[in-house]
CSV table of C-alpha atoms in Angstrom, one decimal:
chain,number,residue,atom,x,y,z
R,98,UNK,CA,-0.6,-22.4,16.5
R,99,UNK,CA,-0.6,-20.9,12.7
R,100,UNK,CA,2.7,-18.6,11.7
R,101,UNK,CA,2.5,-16.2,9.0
R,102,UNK,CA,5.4,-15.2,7.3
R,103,UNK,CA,5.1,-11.6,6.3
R,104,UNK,CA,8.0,-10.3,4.3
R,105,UNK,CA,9.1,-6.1,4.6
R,106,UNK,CA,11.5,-5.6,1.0
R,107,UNK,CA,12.1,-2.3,-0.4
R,108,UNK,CA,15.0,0.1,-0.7
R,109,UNK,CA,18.1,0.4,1.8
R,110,UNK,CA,17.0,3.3,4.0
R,111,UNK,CA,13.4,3.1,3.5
R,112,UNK,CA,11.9,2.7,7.0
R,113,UNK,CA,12.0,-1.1,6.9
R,114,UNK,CA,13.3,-1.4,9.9
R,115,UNK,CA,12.1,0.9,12.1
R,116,UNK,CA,8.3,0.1,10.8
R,117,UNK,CA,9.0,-3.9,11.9
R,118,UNK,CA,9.8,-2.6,15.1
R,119,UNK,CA,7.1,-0.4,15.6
R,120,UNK,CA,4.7,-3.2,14.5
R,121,UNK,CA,6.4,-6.0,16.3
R,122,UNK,CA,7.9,-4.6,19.5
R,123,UNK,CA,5.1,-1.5,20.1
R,124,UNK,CA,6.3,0.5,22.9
R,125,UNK,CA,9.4,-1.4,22.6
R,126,UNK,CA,10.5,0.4,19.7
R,127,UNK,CA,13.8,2.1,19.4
R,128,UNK,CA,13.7,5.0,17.3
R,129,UNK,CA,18.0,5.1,16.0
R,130,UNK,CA,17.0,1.2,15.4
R,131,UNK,CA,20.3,0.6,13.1
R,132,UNK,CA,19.6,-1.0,8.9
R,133,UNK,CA,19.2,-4.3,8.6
R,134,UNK,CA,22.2,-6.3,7.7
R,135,UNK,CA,20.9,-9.2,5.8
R,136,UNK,CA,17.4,-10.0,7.8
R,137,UNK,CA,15.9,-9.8,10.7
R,138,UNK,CA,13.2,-11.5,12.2
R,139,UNK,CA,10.5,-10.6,14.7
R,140,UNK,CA,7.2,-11.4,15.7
R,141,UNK,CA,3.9,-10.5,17.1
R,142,UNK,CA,1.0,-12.6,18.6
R,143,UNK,CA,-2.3,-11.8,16.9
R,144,UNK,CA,-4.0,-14.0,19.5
R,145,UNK,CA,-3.3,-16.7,21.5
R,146,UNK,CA,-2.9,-18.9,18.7
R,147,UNK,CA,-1.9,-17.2,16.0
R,148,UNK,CA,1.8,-15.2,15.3
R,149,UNK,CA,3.1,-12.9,12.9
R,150,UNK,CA,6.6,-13.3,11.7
R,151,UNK,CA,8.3,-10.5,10.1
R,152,UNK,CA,11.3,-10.9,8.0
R,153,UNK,CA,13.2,-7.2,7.6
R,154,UNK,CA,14.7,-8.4,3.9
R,155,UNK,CA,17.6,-5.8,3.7
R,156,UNK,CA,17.3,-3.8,0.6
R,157,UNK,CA,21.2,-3.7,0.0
R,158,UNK,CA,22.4,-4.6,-3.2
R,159,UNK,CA,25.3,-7.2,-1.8
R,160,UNK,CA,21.9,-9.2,-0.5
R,161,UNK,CA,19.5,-9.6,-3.3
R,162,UNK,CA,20.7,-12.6,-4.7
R,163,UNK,CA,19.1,-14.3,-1.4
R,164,UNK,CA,16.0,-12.3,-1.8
R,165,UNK,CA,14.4,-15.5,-3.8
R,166,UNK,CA,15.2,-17.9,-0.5
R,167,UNK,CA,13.8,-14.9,1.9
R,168,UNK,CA,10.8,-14.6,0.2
R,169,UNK,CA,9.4,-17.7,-0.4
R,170,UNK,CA,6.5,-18.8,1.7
R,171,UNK,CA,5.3,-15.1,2.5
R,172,UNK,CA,1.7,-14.9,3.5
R,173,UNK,CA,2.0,-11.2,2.7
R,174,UNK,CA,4.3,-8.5,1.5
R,175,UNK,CA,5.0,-5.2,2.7
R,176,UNK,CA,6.9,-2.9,0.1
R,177,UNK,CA,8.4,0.4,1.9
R,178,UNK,CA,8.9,3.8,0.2
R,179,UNK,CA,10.6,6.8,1.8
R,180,UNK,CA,8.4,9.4,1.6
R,181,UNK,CA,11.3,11.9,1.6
R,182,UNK,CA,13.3,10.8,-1.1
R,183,UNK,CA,12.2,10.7,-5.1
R,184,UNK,CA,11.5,7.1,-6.5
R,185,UNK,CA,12.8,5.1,-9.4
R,186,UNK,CA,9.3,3.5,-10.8
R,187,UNK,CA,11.2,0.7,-12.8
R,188,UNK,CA,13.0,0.1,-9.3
R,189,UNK,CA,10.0,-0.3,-7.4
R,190,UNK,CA,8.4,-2.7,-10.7
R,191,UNK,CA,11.4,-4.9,-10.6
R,192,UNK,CA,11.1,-5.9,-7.0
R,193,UNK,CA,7.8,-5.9,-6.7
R,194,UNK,CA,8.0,-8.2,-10.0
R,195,UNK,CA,10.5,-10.4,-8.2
R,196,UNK,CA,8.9,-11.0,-5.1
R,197,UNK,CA,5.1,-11.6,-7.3
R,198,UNK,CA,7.3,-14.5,-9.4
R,199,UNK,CA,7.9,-16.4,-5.8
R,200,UNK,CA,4.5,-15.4,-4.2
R,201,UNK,CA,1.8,-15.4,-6.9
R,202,UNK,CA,-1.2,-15.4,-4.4
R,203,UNK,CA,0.4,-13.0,-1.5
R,204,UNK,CA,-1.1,-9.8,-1.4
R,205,UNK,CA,1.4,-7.0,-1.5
R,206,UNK,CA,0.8,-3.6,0.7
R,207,UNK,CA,2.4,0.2,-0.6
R,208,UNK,CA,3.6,1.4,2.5
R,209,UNK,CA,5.0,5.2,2.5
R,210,UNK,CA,6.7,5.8,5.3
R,211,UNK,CA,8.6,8.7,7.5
R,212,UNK,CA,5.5,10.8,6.9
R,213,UNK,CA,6.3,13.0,10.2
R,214,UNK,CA,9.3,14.2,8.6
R,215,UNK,CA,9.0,17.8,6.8
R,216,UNK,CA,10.4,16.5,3.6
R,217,UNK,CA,7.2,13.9,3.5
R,218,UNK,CA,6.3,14.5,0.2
R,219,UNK,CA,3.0,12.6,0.6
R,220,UNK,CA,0.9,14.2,-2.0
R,221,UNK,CA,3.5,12.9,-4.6
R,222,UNK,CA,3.6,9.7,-3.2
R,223,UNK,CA,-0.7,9.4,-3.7
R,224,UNK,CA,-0.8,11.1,-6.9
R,225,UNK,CA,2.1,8.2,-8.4
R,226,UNK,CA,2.0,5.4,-6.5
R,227,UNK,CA,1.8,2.4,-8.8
R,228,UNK,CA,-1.9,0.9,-7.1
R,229,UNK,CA,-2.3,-1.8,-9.9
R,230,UNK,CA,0.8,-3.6,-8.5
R,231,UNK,CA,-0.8,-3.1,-4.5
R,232,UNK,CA,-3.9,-4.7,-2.8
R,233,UNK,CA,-3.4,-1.3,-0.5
R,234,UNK,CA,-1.4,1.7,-0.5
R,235,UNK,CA,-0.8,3.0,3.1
R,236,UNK,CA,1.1,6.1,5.0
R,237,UNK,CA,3.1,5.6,8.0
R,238,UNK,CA,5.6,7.0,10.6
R,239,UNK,CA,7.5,4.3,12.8
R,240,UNK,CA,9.1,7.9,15.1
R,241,UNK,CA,5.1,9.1,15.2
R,242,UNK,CA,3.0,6.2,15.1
R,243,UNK,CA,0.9,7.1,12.5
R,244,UNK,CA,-0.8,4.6,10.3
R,245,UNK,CA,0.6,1.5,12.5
R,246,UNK,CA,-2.1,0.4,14.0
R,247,UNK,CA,-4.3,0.9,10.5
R,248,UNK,CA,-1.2,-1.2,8.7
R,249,UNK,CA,-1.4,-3.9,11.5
R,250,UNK,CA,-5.0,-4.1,11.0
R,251,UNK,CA,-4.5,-4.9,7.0
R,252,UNK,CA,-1.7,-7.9,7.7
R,253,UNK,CA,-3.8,-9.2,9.9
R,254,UNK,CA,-6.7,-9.2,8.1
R,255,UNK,CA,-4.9,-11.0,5.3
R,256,UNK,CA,-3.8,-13.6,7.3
R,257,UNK,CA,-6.3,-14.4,10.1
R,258,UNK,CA,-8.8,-16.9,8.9
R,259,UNK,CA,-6.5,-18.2,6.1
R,260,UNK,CA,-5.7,-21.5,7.4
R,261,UNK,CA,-9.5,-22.3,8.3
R,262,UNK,CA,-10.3,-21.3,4.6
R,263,UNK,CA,-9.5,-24.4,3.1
R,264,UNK,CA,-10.7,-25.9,6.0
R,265,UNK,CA,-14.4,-23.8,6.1
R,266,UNK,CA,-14.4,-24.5,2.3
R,267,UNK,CA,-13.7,-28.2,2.4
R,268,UNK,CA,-16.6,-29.0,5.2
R,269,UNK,CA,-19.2,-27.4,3.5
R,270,UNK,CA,-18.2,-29.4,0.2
R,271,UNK,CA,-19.2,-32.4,2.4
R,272,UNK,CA,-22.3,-30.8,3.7
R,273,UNK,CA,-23.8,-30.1,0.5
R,274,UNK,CA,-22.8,-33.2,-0.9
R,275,UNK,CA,-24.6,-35.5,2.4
R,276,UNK,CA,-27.8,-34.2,0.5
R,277,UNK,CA,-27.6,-37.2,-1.8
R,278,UNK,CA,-27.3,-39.8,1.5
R,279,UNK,CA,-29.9,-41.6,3.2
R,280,UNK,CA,-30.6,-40.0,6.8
R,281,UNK,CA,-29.7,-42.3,8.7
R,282,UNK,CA,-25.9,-42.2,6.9
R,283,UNK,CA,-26.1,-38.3,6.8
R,284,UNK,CA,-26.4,-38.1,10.3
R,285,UNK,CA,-23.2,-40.8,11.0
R,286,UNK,CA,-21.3,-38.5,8.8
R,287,UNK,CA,-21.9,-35.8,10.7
R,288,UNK,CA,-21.5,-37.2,14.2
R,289,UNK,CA,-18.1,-38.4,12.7
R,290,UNK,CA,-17.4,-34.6,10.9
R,291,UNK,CA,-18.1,-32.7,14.5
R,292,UNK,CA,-15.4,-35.3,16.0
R,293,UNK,CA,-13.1,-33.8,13.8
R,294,UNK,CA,-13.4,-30.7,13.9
R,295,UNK,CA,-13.6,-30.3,18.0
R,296,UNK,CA,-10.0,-31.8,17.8
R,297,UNK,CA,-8.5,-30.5,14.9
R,298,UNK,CA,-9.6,-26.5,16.1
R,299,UNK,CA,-8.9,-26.9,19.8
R,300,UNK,CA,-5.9,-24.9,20.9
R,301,UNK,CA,-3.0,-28.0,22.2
R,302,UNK,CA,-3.7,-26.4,25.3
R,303,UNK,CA,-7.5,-26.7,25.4
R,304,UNK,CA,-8.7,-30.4,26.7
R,305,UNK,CA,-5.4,-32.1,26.7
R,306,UNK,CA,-5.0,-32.1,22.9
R,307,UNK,CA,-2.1,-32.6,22.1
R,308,UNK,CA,-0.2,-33.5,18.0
R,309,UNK,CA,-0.9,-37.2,18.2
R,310,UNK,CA,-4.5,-36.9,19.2
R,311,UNK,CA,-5.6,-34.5,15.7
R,312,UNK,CA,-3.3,-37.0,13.9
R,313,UNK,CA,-5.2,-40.1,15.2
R,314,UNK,CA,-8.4,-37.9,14.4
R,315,UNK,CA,-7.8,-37.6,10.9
R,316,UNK,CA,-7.1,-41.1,10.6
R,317,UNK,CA,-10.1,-42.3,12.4
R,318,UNK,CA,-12.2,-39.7,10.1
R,319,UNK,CA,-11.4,-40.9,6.9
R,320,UNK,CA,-11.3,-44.8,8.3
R,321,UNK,CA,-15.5,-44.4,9.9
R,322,UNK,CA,-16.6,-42.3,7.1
R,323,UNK,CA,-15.4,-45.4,5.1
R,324,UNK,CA,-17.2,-47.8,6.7
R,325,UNK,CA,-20.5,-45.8,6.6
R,326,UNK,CA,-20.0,-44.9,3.3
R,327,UNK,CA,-19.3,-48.6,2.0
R,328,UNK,CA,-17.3,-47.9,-0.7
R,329,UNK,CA,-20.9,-46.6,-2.3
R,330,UNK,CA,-21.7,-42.3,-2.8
R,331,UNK,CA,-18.7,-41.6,-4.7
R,332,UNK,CA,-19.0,-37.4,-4.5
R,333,UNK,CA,-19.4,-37.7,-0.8
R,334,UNK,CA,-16.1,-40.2,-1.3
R,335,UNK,CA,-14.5,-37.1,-2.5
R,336,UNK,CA,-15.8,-34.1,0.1
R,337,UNK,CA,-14.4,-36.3,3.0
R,338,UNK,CA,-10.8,-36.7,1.6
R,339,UNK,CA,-11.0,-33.1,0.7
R,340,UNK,CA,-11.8,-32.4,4.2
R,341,UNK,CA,-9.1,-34.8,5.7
R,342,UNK,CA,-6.5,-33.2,3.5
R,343,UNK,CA,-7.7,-29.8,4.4
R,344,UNK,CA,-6.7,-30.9,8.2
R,345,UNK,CA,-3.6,-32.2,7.1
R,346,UNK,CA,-2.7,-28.8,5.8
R,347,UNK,CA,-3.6,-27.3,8.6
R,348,UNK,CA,-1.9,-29.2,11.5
R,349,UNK,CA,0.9,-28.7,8.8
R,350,UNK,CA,0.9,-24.6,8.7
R,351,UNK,CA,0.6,-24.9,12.6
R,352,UNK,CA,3.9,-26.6,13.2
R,353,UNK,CA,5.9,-24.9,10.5
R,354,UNK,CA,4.0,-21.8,9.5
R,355,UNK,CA,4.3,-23.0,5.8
R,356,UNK,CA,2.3,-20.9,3.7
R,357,UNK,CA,-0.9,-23.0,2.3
R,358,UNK,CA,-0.6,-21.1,-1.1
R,359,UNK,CA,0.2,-23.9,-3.1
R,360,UNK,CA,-3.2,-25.7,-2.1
R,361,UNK,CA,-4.4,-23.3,-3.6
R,362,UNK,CA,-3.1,-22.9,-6.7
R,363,UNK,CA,0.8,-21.2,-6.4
R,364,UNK,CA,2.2,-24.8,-5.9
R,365,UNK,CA,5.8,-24.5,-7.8
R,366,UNK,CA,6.9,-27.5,-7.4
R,367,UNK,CA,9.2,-30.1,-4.8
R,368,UNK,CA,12.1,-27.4,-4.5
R,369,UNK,CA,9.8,-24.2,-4.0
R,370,UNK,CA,8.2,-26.2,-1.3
R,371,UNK,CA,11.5,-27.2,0.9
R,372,UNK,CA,12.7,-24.0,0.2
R,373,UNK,CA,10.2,-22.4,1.8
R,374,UNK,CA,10.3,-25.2,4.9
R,375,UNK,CA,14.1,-25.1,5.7
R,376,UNK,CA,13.3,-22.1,7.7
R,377,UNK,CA,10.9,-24.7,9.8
R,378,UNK,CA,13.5,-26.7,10.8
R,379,UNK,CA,13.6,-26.6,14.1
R,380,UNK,CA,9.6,-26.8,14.5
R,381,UNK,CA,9.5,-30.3,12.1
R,382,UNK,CA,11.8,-31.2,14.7
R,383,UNK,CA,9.0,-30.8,17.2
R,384,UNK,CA,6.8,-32.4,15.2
R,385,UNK,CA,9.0,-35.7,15.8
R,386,UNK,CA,9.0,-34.9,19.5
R,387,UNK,CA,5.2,-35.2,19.8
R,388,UNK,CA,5.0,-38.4,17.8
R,389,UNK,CA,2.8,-37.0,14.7
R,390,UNK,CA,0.9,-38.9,12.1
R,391,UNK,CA,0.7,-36.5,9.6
R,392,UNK,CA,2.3,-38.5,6.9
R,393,UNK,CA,0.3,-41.9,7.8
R,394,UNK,CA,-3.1,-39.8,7.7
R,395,UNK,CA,-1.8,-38.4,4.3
R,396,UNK,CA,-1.2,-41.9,3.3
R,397,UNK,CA,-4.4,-43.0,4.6
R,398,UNK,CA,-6.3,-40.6,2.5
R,399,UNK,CA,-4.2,-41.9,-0.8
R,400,UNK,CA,-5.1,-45.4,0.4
R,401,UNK,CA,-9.1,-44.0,1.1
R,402,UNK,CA,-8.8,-44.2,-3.3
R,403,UNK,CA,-9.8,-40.6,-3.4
R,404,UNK,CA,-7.3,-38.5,-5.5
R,405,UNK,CA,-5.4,-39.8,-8.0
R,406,UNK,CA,-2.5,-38.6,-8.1
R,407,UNK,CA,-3.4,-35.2,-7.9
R,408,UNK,CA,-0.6,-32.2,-7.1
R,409,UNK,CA,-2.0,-31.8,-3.5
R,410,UNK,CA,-1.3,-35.2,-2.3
R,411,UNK,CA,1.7,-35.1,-4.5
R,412,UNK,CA,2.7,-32.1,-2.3
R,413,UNK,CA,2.3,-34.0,0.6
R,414,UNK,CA,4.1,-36.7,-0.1
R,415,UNK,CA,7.2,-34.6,-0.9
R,416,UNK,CA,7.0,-32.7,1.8
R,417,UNK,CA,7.3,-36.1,3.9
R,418,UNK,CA,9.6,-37.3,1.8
R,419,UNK,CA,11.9,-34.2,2.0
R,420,UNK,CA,11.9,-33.0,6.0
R,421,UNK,CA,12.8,-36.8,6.8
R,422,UNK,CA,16.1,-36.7,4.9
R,423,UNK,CA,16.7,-34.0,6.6
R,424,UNK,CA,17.1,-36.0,9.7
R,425,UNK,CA,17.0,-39.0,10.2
R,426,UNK,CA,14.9,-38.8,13.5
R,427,UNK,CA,12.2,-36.8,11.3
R,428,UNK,CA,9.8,-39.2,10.5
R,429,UNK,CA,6.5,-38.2,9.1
């Protein structure tokens, strides 16, 4: 199961709250829903394998020193604006500016909200809105329920899909690159490829697949593609490890919900990274429950001879490295 974070940060009194609610709990929603006081999470299933977490960030001054630890890792931002009230442009730059230093790569949605009130001053709010700073500029009411299904559908178009992009990106490297093989050794790699995949995109509950299986499946991967390779074709070398790491990855943002920004190209470095895993603390616990391989297949791939040195597997290694100190009974 992928988790995407998905961060709400504006102003104190700007709707946060009540719009996470609205989103999250639907027809759960309490409308006198009191301000955040320092963050709140909740979350949403987009489908049976997939979640949303929100994290309410309180816009209160006494809290924005934490904002850096809240935001890391967010798939996609959600900046709130009261449509009611007049708004401070270098304001709205400076946390917008703060939360683009810690997520690069995360799109970041202008969301106006309380637009059922009277003093919705919504023609303002299109004629100024900074759009160069948003991937989308939306207008919402938590009370009404206008614009929340239209906002829903943007976070989740953002984040649906993304941890089989790498993946979808990484296997048709290697399909392009069997070209060059014999037919005979295409067609192994393939066999070997579809193995893969049927384990690493099965739902745990679909077939009895469970964390160590898709670990041992990466493992076998790389170890037969090998073998049939024999040590000869170095660019279809290459495609597979890309493949295998792009599995790594992914049983990776399952268990934790760990953004897989850095893969591609926001990596910022050891401390970044377990910043943005301590809040998956409890879930690399799990990950020792069900026995997984992830650092021996990452180890595996280093061993296959394929990257050298590069900051991916780098990235993987500390991430290994780190969540075991953690704990002792974390081992990766």
């Amino acid at each position: 199961m992928a988790k995407f974070k998905i961060v709400l940060f504006g102003k104190q009194g700007s709707g946060k709250t009540q719009l996470s609610h609205r989103i999250a709990l639907k027809e759960n929603y309490e409308e006198n829903a009191s301000s955040t006081v320092g963050i709140e999470f909740l979350s949403r299933k987009i489908d049976g394998n997939n979640d949303l977490h929100f994290w309410d960030i309180s816009g209160s001054k006494v809290y924005k020193k934490l904002h850096q630890s809240y935001y890391m890792g967010a798939i996609v931002g959600v900046f709130c604006i009261d449509l009611t009230k007049e708004n401070d442009k270098n304001q709205i730059n400076e946390e917008v500016q703060l939360f683009r230093d810690l997520c690069p790569y995360a799109p970041i949605i202008l969301v106006g909200t309380k637009a059922d009130s009277l003093d919705a001053d919504i023609e303002a709010f299109k004629k100024n809105a900074p759009n160069e700073l948003f991937s989308n500029c939306m207008i919402t009411s938590a009370k009404e329920r206008i614009g929340i299904d239209e906002l829903y559908a943007e976070i989740t178009k953002y984040c649906q899909g993304l941890n089989e992009s790498l993946w979808n990106r990484s296997v048709q490297n290697l399909l392009v690159s069997l070209k060059e093989l014999p037919r005979n050794k295409e067609q192994l790699i393939k066999v070997e490829l579809e193995k893969l995949a049927k384990v690493i995109l099965a739902r745990e509950e679909e077939l009895g697949v469970v964390s160590q299986t898709k670990g041992d499946a990466i493992e076998d991967f790389t170890s037969n593609c090998k073998t049939i390779l024999e040590e000869n074709h170095p660019n279809v070398l290459k495609a597979v490890a890309s493949v295998a790491v792009a599995a790594v990855v992914t049983l990776i943002a399952a268990f934790i919900g760990f953004s897989i920004s850095f893969f591609l190209g926001s990596w910022m470095g050891p401390g970044a990274l377990v910043t943005g895993l301590i809040g998956g603390y409890s879930a690399a616990l799990a990950i020792t429950a069900s026995s997984i391989t992830i650092g021996t297949a990452a180890g595996g791939i280093t061993a296959f001879g394929l990257f050298k040195t590069s900051k991916e597997m780098n990235a993987l290694n500390e991430f290994t490295t780190e969540v075991s100190s953690w704990n002792r009974e974390i081992r990766l």
